[in-house]
mmCIF file of C-alpha atoms in Angstrom:
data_model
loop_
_atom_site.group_PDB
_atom_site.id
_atom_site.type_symbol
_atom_site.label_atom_id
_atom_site.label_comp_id
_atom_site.label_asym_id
_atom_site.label_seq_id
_atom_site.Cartn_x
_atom_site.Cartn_y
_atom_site.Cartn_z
ATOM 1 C CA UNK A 1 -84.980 85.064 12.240
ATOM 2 C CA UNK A 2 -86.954 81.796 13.289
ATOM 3 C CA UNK A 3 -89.940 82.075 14.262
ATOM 4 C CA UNK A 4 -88.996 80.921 17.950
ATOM 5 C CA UNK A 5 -89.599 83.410 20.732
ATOM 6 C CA UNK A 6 -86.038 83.650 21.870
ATOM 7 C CA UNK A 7 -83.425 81.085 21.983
ATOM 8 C CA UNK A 8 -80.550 80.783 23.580
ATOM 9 C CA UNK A 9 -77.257 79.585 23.042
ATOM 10 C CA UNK A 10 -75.274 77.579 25.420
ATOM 11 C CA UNK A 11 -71.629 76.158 25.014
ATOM 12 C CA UNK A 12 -69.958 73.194 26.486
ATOM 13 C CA UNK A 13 -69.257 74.745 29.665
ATOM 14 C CA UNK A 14 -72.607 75.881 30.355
ATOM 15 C CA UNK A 15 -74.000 72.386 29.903
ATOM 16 C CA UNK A 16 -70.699 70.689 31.623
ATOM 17 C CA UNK A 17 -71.297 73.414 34.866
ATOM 18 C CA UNK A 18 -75.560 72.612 34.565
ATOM 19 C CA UNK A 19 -75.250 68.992 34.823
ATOM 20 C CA UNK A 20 -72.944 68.491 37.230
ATOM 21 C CA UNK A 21 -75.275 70.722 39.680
ATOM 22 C CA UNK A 22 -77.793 69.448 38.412
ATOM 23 C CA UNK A 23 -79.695 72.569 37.356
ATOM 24 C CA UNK A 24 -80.972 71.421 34.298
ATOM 25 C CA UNK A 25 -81.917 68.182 32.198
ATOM 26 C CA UNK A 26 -80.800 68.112 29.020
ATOM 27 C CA UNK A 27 -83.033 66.187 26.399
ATOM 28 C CA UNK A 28 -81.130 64.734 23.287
ATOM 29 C CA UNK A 29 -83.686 65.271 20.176
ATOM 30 C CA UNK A 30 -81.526 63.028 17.905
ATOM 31 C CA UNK A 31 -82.569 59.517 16.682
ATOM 32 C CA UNK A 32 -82.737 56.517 19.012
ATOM 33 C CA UNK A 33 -79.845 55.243 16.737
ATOM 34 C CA UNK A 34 -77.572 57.979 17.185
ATOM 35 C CA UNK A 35 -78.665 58.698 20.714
ATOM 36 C CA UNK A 36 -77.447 54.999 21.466
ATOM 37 C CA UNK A 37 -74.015 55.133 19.319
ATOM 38 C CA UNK A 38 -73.316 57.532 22.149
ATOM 39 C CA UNK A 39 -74.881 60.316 24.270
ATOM 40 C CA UNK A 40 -73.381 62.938 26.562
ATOM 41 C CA UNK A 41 -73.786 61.377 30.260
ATOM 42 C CA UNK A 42 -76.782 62.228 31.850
ATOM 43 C CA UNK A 43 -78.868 63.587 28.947
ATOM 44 C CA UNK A 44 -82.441 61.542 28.121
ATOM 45 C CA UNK A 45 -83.455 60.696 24.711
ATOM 46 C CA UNK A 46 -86.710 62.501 23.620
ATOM 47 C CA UNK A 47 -86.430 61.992 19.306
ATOM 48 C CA UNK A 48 -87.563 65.107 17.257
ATOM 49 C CA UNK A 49 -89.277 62.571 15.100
ATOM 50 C CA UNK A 50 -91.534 61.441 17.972
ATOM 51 C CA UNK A 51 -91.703 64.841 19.728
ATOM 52 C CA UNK A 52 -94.144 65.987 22.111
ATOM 53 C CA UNK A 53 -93.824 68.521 24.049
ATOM 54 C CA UNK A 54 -96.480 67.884 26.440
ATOM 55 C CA UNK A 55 -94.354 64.930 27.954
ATOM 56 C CA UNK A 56 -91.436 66.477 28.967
ATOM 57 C CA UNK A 57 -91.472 67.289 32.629
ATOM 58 C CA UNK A 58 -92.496 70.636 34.225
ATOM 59 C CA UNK A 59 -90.425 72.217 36.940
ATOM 60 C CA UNK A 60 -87.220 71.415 34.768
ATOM 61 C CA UNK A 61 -84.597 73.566 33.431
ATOM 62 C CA UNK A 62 -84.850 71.744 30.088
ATOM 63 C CA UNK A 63 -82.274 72.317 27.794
ATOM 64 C CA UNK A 64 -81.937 70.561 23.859
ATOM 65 C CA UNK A 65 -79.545 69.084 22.288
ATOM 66 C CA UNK A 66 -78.837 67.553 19.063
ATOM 67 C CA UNK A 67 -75.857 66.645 16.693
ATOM 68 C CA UNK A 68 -74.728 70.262 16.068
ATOM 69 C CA UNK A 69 -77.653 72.457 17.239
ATOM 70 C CA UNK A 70 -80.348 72.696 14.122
ATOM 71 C CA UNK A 71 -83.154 70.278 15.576
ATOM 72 C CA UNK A 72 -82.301 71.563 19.131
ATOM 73 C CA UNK A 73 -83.690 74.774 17.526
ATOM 74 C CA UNK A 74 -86.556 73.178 16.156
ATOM 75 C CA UNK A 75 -87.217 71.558 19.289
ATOM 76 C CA UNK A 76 -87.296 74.779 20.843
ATOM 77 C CA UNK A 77 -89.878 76.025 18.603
ATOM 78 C CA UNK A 78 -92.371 73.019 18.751
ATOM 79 C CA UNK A 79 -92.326 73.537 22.540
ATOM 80 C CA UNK A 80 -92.710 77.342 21.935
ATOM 81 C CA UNK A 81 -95.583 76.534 19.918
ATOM 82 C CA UNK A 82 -97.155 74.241 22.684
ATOM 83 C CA UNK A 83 -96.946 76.426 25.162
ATOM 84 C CA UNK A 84 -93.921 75.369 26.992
ATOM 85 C CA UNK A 85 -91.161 78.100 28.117
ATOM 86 C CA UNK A 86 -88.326 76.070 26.955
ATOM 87 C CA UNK A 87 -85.607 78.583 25.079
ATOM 88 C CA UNK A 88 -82.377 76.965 25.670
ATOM 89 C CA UNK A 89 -80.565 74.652 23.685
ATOM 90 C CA UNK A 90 -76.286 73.057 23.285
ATOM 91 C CA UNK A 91 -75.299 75.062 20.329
ATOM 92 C CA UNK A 92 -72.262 72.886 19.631
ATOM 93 C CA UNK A 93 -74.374 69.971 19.961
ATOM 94 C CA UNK A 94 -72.692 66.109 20.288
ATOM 95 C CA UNK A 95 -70.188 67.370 17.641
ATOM 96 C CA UNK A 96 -68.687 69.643 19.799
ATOM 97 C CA UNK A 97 -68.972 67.127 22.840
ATOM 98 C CA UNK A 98 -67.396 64.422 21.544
ATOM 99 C CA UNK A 99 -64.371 66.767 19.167
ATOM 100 C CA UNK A 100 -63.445 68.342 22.661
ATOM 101 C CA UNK A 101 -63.178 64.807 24.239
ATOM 102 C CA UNK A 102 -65.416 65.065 27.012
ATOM 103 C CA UNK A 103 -66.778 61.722 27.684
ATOM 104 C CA UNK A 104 -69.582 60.036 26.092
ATOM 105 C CA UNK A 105 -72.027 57.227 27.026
#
């Protein structure tokens, strides 16, 4: 078990339904590089090697993504460690985005 408080897994549809109400904001923790090789529409770039929690925005349903869902999980647990309530996180990751042919910026 990490030492994260709780995370939680979401799949494509969870993250397909959140952003098209708008419910949540989810930050990409891959490199600038990949992040601009293509994203999933909508997400913001916020790189694990450069991460700080204290600049993501309160108020948000922040959820983390990654290429296929280990530094979301890391992410998760540097914002635990800061303080921030963040637990959620695109298990699949990009991977699964882009295999399933959803559409990518």
């Amino acid at each position: 078990m990490s030492e994260a408080k709780h995370v939680i897994d979401l799949d494509r549809e969870a993250i397909k339904q959140g952003l098209s109400e708008g419910s949540l904001l989810l930050v990409d923790v891959r490199e600038p590089h990949e992040f601009a090789a293509g994203h999933i529409p909508g997400s913001v770039s916020h790189p694990l090697s450069a991460f700080d929690p204290s600049s993501l925005p309160e108020g948000k349903r922040i959820v983390f993504s990654c290429a296929a869902g280990v530094r979301s999980v890391r992410a998760i647990e540097f914002a635990q460690a800061a303080g921030r309530d963040i637990r959620e996180h695109y298990k699949g990751g990009f991977k699964d985005w882009a295999a399933a042919g959803e559409p990518v910026e």
